[in-house]
XYZ file of C-alpha atoms in Angstrom:
442
model
C 171.814 65.549 120.234
C 175.587 65.056 119.027
C 177.664 67.186 117.145
C 180.170 67.087 114.412
C 183.654 66.490 115.052
C 186.887 68.177 113.302
C 189.902 66.582 113.368
C 189.366 63.253 114.674
C 191.729 61.314 113.396
C 194.617 63.782 114.404
C 193.641 62.660 117.904
C 195.328 60.047 120.179
C 193.234 56.698 120.697
C 192.668 57.725 124.240
C 191.073 61.008 123.149
C 188.867 59.330 120.552
C 187.394 57.243 122.827
C 186.751 59.812 125.173
C 185.167 61.933 123.033
C 183.114 59.007 121.749
C 181.624 57.765 124.986
C 180.971 60.746 126.661
C 179.186 61.916 123.431
C 177.037 58.730 122.756
C 176.815 56.543 126.024
C 174.666 56.839 129.056
C 177.207 55.216 130.781
C 180.691 56.660 129.551
C 182.660 54.481 132.009
C 181.240 51.185 131.491
C 181.770 52.007 127.784
C 185.209 52.403 127.839
C 186.113 49.551 129.935
C 184.279 47.269 127.704
C 186.461 48.721 124.741
C 189.704 48.443 127.130
C 189.063 45.046 127.778
C 189.372 43.574 124.491
C 193.077 45.493 124.021
C 195.666 43.083 123.731
C 198.052 43.241 126.731
C 201.126 43.322 124.756
C 201.509 46.599 123.825
C 203.630 45.943 120.498
C 200.964 43.240 119.482
C 198.280 45.778 120.143
C 199.996 48.696 118.249
C 200.210 46.143 115.350
C 196.525 45.695 115.283
C 195.521 49.357 115.822
C 197.795 49.982 112.624
C 195.784 47.705 110.455
C 193.029 50.051 109.934
C 191.825 53.806 110.719
C 190.547 55.288 114.187
C 190.875 52.150 115.830
C 189.432 51.989 118.988
C 189.704 48.147 120.097
C 189.658 44.660 119.095
C 187.006 42.735 117.893
C 187.107 39.016 118.236
C 185.583 36.068 116.433
C 186.349 32.695 117.578
C 188.795 30.510 115.887
C 187.967 26.798 115.349
C 189.561 23.957 113.746
C 187.933 21.106 111.642
C 190.107 18.242 111.432
C 189.962 14.713 109.572
C 190.203 16.600 106.028
C 191.706 14.721 103.325
C 192.255 16.375 100.032
C 194.324 14.545 97.469
C 195.418 12.156 100.198
C 196.781 14.958 102.270
C 195.155 15.182 105.891
C 194.386 18.815 107.045
C 193.267 20.560 110.172
C 190.790 23.464 108.918
C 191.273 26.954 110.548
C 187.765 28.721 110.515
C 187.124 32.274 111.582
C 183.211 32.549 112.657
C 180.650 33.216 114.796
C 177.825 31.502 113.707
C 177.008 28.063 115.685
C 177.180 24.639 113.878
C 179.491 25.621 111.110
C 182.439 24.191 112.527
C 180.856 21.023 113.937
C 179.149 20.356 110.548
C 182.314 20.863 108.460
C 184.129 18.392 110.516
C 181.401 15.789 110.352
C 181.593 16.177 106.806
C 185.042 15.865 107.015
C 184.836 12.694 108.950
C 182.236 10.908 106.344
C 184.249 11.729 103.426
C 187.741 10.263 105.133
C 186.405 6.870 104.729
C 185.293 7.449 101.644
C 188.497 8.483 99.841
C 188.367 12.085 100.752
C 188.071 15.307 98.667
C 189.683 15.574 95.205
C 190.609 19.031 93.856
C 192.238 20.611 90.806
C 193.076 24.136 90.266
C 191.692 24.995 86.869
C 193.004 28.525 86.109
C 194.543 31.373 88.137
C 193.811 34.356 85.852
C 192.911 37.971 87.625
C 191.353 40.777 85.715
C 191.680 44.081 85.998
C 190.393 47.264 83.798
C 191.059 50.921 82.599
C 187.461 52.661 81.962
C 187.519 55.372 79.752
C 185.571 57.665 77.577
C 186.457 58.230 73.681
C 185.021 60.586 71.371
C 185.842 59.600 67.794
C 186.356 57.197 65.386
C 186.876 53.493 66.723
C 189.081 52.327 63.939
C 191.792 54.700 64.471
C 191.313 53.923 68.584
C 192.044 50.398 67.792
C 195.106 51.366 65.665
C 196.236 53.750 68.292
C 195.780 50.421 70.876
C 197.830 48.338 68.777
C 200.754 50.781 68.416
C 200.619 51.618 72.055
C 199.991 47.777 73.933
C 203.746 47.531 73.818
C 204.535 50.449 75.548
C 201.674 50.379 78.154
C 203.692 46.914 79.182
C 207.071 48.369 78.956
C 206.002 51.222 81.471
C 205.251 48.608 84.056
C 208.443 47.156 83.990
C 209.765 48.768 87.462
C 206.093 47.289 89.310
C 206.024 43.600 87.106
C 209.809 43.139 87.520
C 209.644 40.989 90.832
C 206.402 39.510 89.673
C 207.948 38.634 86.419
C 210.842 36.747 88.370
C 208.777 34.508 90.159
C 206.874 33.939 86.971
C 203.974 35.831 86.860
C 203.047 39.230 85.289
C 200.832 40.941 83.081
C 198.915 38.017 80.789
C 197.348 40.343 78.194
C 195.392 43.844 77.156
C 192.460 43.984 75.699
C 190.473 46.988 73.752
C 186.932 46.616 74.283
C 184.056 48.673 72.835
C 181.207 49.190 75.409
C 179.439 51.810 73.564
C 176.069 49.454 73.232
C 175.929 50.002 77.016
C 176.870 53.701 77.706
C 177.772 56.406 75.125
C 181.656 56.697 73.986
C 182.662 54.343 76.873
C 185.867 51.851 76.402
C 187.956 49.833 78.380
C 191.560 48.345 78.419
C 190.766 44.529 79.864
C 193.456 43.569 81.194
C 194.593 39.544 82.379
C 197.235 39.236 85.332
C 198.998 35.887 86.938
C 199.877 37.097 90.466
C 200.889 33.574 91.852
C 200.903 33.133 95.994
C 199.915 37.145 96.036
C 196.032 38.107 95.876
C 197.488 40.720 93.899
C 195.304 43.327 94.158
C 197.936 46.224 94.822
C 199.717 44.657 91.931
C 196.861 44.608 89.585
C 196.111 48.623 90.532
C 199.581 49.853 90.070
C 199.883 48.332 86.720
C 196.506 49.601 86.059
C 197.195 53.443 86.908
C 200.476 52.900 84.982
C 198.409 51.925 81.516
C 195.747 54.827 82.075
C 198.890 57.106 82.529
C 200.584 56.149 79.339
C 197.462 55.539 77.292
C 196.600 59.009 77.760
C 199.649 60.523 77.174
C 200.539 58.529 74.249
C 196.754 59.825 72.713
C 198.080 63.264 72.662
C 200.794 62.750 69.909
C 198.851 60.176 67.890
C 198.803 61.349 64.537
C 195.690 60.022 63.103
C 193.543 61.350 66.020
C 191.472 64.873 65.770
C 192.226 67.488 68.456
C 188.974 65.933 69.981
C 190.157 62.334 69.881
C 193.282 63.006 71.141
C 191.704 63.708 74.676
C 190.688 60.394 76.228
C 188.974 61.106 79.457
C 190.064 58.149 81.960
C 187.178 57.358 84.320
C 188.884 55.332 86.665
C 191.356 52.137 86.961
C 190.736 49.283 88.988
C 190.693 45.557 89.551
C 187.511 43.228 89.122
C 186.757 41.007 92.221
C 184.942 38.716 89.104
C 187.363 36.151 88.684
C 185.760 34.029 86.559
C 189.072 32.667 85.157
C 190.676 31.935 88.692
C 188.753 28.608 89.055
C 189.005 25.452 91.502
C 187.104 22.306 91.418
C 186.298 20.411 94.552
C 184.301 17.175 94.815
C 183.714 13.712 96.014
C 182.130 10.492 95.094
C 181.799 7.018 96.198
C 179.316 4.036 95.345
C 175.675 5.023 96.167
C 175.387 2.161 98.669
C 178.351 3.521 100.814
C 176.358 6.661 101.529
C 174.042 5.242 104.002
C 175.259 5.350 107.841
C 171.656 4.328 108.666
C 169.406 1.247 108.568
C 166.296 3.443 108.372
C 167.598 5.277 105.271
C 169.098 3.555 102.327
C 172.181 4.835 100.278
C 169.931 4.876 97.101
C 166.903 6.629 99.032
C 169.351 9.404 100.602
C 171.105 9.873 97.083
C 167.980 10.461 95.138
C 166.950 13.078 98.037
C 170.255 14.735 98.114
C 170.098 15.124 94.227
C 166.471 16.402 94.425
C 167.646 19.387 96.932
C 170.893 20.482 94.705
C 168.589 20.565 91.486
C 165.828 22.769 93.346
C 168.648 25.125 93.949
C 170.074 24.955 90.343
C 166.662 26.199 89.489
C 165.074 28.275 92.389
C 166.919 31.456 93.020
C 164.828 31.648 96.295
C 166.334 28.681 97.375
C 169.757 29.018 96.162
C 170.838 32.066 97.674
C 170.294 29.976 101.072
C 171.926 27.212 99.321
C 175.131 29.036 98.449
C 175.010 30.991 101.828
C 175.685 28.008 103.477
C 178.629 27.155 101.014
C 180.259 30.452 102.130
C 180.064 29.701 105.606
C 182.563 27.300 105.061
C 184.550 29.165 102.116
C 184.910 32.745 104.382
C 185.506 31.135 107.863
C 188.493 29.816 106.322
C 189.370 32.980 104.238
C 189.053 35.473 107.042
C 191.332 32.734 109.048
C 193.476 33.268 106.584
C 194.091 36.770 106.213
C 192.404 37.003 103.080
C 189.490 39.362 101.542
C 186.157 37.591 102.345
C 183.991 40.650 100.912
C 186.023 40.340 97.596
C 185.292 36.630 97.125
C 181.925 36.645 98.125
C 181.084 39.446 95.572
C 182.890 37.145 92.942
C 181.313 34.179 93.776
C 177.818 35.419 93.997
C 178.414 36.952 90.658
C 179.761 33.721 89.095
C 176.772 31.827 90.622
C 174.615 34.574 88.142
C 176.771 33.769 85.151
C 174.121 32.100 83.327
C 171.583 35.153 83.404
C 169.861 33.578 86.654
C 171.377 32.995 90.220
C 171.677 29.211 90.494
C 173.391 26.560 92.837
C 177.300 26.703 92.995
C 177.013 22.952 93.855
C 175.730 20.036 91.948
C 174.971 16.147 92.391
C 174.718 13.104 90.234
C 174.390 9.299 90.053
C 176.124 7.617 87.496
C 176.880 3.791 87.129
C 176.314 3.521 90.722
C 178.233 5.868 91.535
C 177.198 9.034 93.662
C 179.220 12.075 92.820
C 179.038 15.912 94.207
C 181.219 18.656 93.067
C 181.563 22.405 92.863
C 183.284 24.998 90.543
C 184.028 28.400 92.216
C 186.096 31.147 91.662
C 188.482 31.789 94.216
C 191.492 35.219 94.537
C 193.505 34.324 97.316
C 196.974 35.007 98.646
C 199.491 33.224 100.828
C 201.710 36.347 100.726
C 201.364 40.305 101.118
C 198.585 41.944 103.037
C 197.734 40.900 106.650
C 199.429 36.799 105.754
C 202.441 38.008 107.006
C 201.831 40.805 109.746
C 198.876 39.189 111.930
C 200.113 36.437 114.219
C 196.917 34.107 114.251
C 197.140 34.127 110.165
C 200.850 33.061 110.500
C 199.744 30.154 112.631
C 196.853 29.440 110.388
C 198.595 29.387 107.125
C 201.467 26.973 109.209
C 198.772 24.835 110.543
C 197.685 23.904 106.485
C 201.167 23.132 105.970
C 202.390 26.627 104.404
C 200.217 26.491 101.111
C 201.096 28.378 98.098
C 197.826 30.244 96.696
C 197.128 27.349 94.377
C 196.833 25.238 97.624
C 195.067 27.276 99.435
C 191.959 27.681 96.672
C 191.814 24.295 97.280
C 191.303 23.995 100.779
C 188.589 26.562 101.018
C 186.856 25.012 98.053
C 186.766 21.694 99.868
C 185.814 24.164 103.009
C 182.820 25.249 101.216
C 181.857 21.741 99.402
C 181.999 19.997 103.001
C 179.896 22.564 104.726
C 177.353 22.339 101.372
C 177.186 18.499 101.712
C 176.492 18.695 105.622
C 173.840 21.250 105.442
C 171.892 19.463 102.518
C 172.589 16.097 104.426
C 170.605 17.514 107.523
C 168.147 19.149 105.609
C 167.187 16.004 103.873
C 167.091 13.528 106.732
C 166.904 15.060 109.852
C 165.918 18.838 109.243
C 168.292 21.922 109.457
C 167.259 22.767 113.141
C 168.130 19.545 115.276
C 171.409 20.092 114.960
C 171.808 23.614 114.687
C 169.699 24.345 117.663
C 172.024 22.253 119.623
C 174.932 24.155 118.992
C 172.808 27.321 119.855
C 171.841 26.301 122.875
C 174.785 27.680 124.764
C 174.766 31.170 123.108
C 170.776 31.418 124.594
C 171.828 30.212 128.018
C 174.896 32.777 128.179
C 172.493 34.893 126.765
C 170.400 34.757 130.158
C 174.073 34.257 131.896
C 173.031 31.032 132.948
C 175.751 29.371 135.501
C 177.806 26.396 134.963
C 175.201 23.971 137.045
C 172.170 25.502 135.040
C 173.828 24.686 131.639
C 174.634 20.913 132.815
C 171.057 20.460 133.713
C 169.886 21.832 130.913
C 172.077 20.038 128.468
C 170.762 16.841 129.638
C 167.577 18.205 129.847
C 167.751 19.622 125.869
C 169.239 16.209 124.658
C 165.763 14.486 124.474
C 163.537 17.765 123.811
C 162.843 20.068 121.355
C 165.403 23.508 121.453
C 163.851 26.791 120.832
C 164.274 30.189 122.323
C 160.976 30.180 124.105
C 161.419 26.362 125.493
C 165.179 27.246 126.681
C 163.870 30.499 128.394
C 160.729 28.621 130.550
C 162.997 25.794 131.236
C 165.753 28.193 132.665
C 162.752 30.365 134.339
C 161.320 27.086 135.987
C 164.738 25.904 136.825
C 165.295 29.183 138.831
C 162.143 29.224 140.178
C 162.668 25.492 141.756
C 166.120 26.512 143.239
C 164.854 29.322 145.221
C 162.564 27.087 146.829
C-alpha cells in the first residue's frame, strides 16, 4: 500500500518520477521509459511545456489534424483540429467540401460581452444598499484604472456594473454583476482582477457609509469570479442552398433528404436524451479547434451546455428549415475565445495554428470555431439519416483496432481491403486478424 508524501512539489522532476514509478508501478524501469519517450529532445521547448502546469512528469500528445476547404464569408480556411476521436476531422472535411460547392458558410458575431460577479452577503435594508451602490459605483470603476488602462486604450474595458438582489434564492445574498469587453483576449485574468478590486473597494467604502447601521457596514464578500456562461458573447453560423442541390445521390432526392434531416434536428430540439448526443457532436468540432488554438475548451463546454438549457430544458443548439425552396441550417452559440494571452503566445503549435488561420482576431476565431461545430453536426446528421453513423465512423476506427493488436503493415493492408466490403466491428476485426495470422503460420 502506498503512503502519503510530503514536499512532493519541491522535488525535482526526476525525483518526482522516481517516487511515482517506485510507488505505483510493477515495472518502474518500463514506466519511466514510457514517460521519457514523450519528452521533447529540445531542452528549452521541454522546459516551456514543463512550466505550463505544476508537477509535470511528461507530455501528453493529441493528434493535430487539419480540415481544408472551409469557405467562410467567401474566404478559404484550413482549420486545425486537436482531437483523439476517429472520424471527426474526416467528417468536418467532408462537410466543408459539400458546402464549398454551395456557397460556403456565413457567419456573424452578434455580441462579445463577458460577465463577472462579486458575490456577497448583506444583512439590512435593501434600499440603503441600493443608495450605497449608486454612490460607490463610480469609485468601483475608478479604482480599477491601473488594471483597465491598457484594455481601454484598445477599446475594451468595463461596460457596466449592476447590483442584483438574489435574496429570493438565498437569504442575504446579493451580487455585483459586471459586464466586460476584452477584445482579442479571452480576458479571464483581466476580469478576475477587476472583480477583486471591486470587492475591496465595495467592502472598504461600506464601513464609512453614514446611512448603514453598524451591522450593515460589515458586508461579507463570499467570492469574486468571472462567469463562463456568456449568453451575450454570441456568434451565428449558417449554411443554405436550394433544396434540389442537397442531393448527391440518385437514390435520395434533395426533398427527401431535407425532410428527414429537419426531423432529426426537431427531435434534438424536444428530446433531451437525443439533444445531449446531438450537441456532443457539435462540440467534437468546436473543442478540437479550441484546443488547437490554445483556448479553454472546458470553459467553452460549460457555457455552451448552459446556453442549450436557457429555455428551461436542454435542447439542440442547431436548427433547420425549408422556406420557399431554400434549405437552411444554422446555430447561434456562445464562445468566449482569445487570440492573445495565455498559451496563444507561448505554445509553438498554437502559434502555428493561429498563423494557419490567417492570424485571426477573437471575433474571427469565434466564427471559425462555430463553423467547425456546425460542419461537424451537419456531417453527423447526414450520416445518421442516410447510411448510418457507424459505417463511416468504424472505417476510421479500424486502424485503432488494428493498432491495439499490433498488426503489421502487411496485415493492415490486407484487412483494410477486406473491410471495404465487410461490416466492421471489434469482434469482426479480431476474428479476421486471428484467421489471417493462423493462415500465415501454415
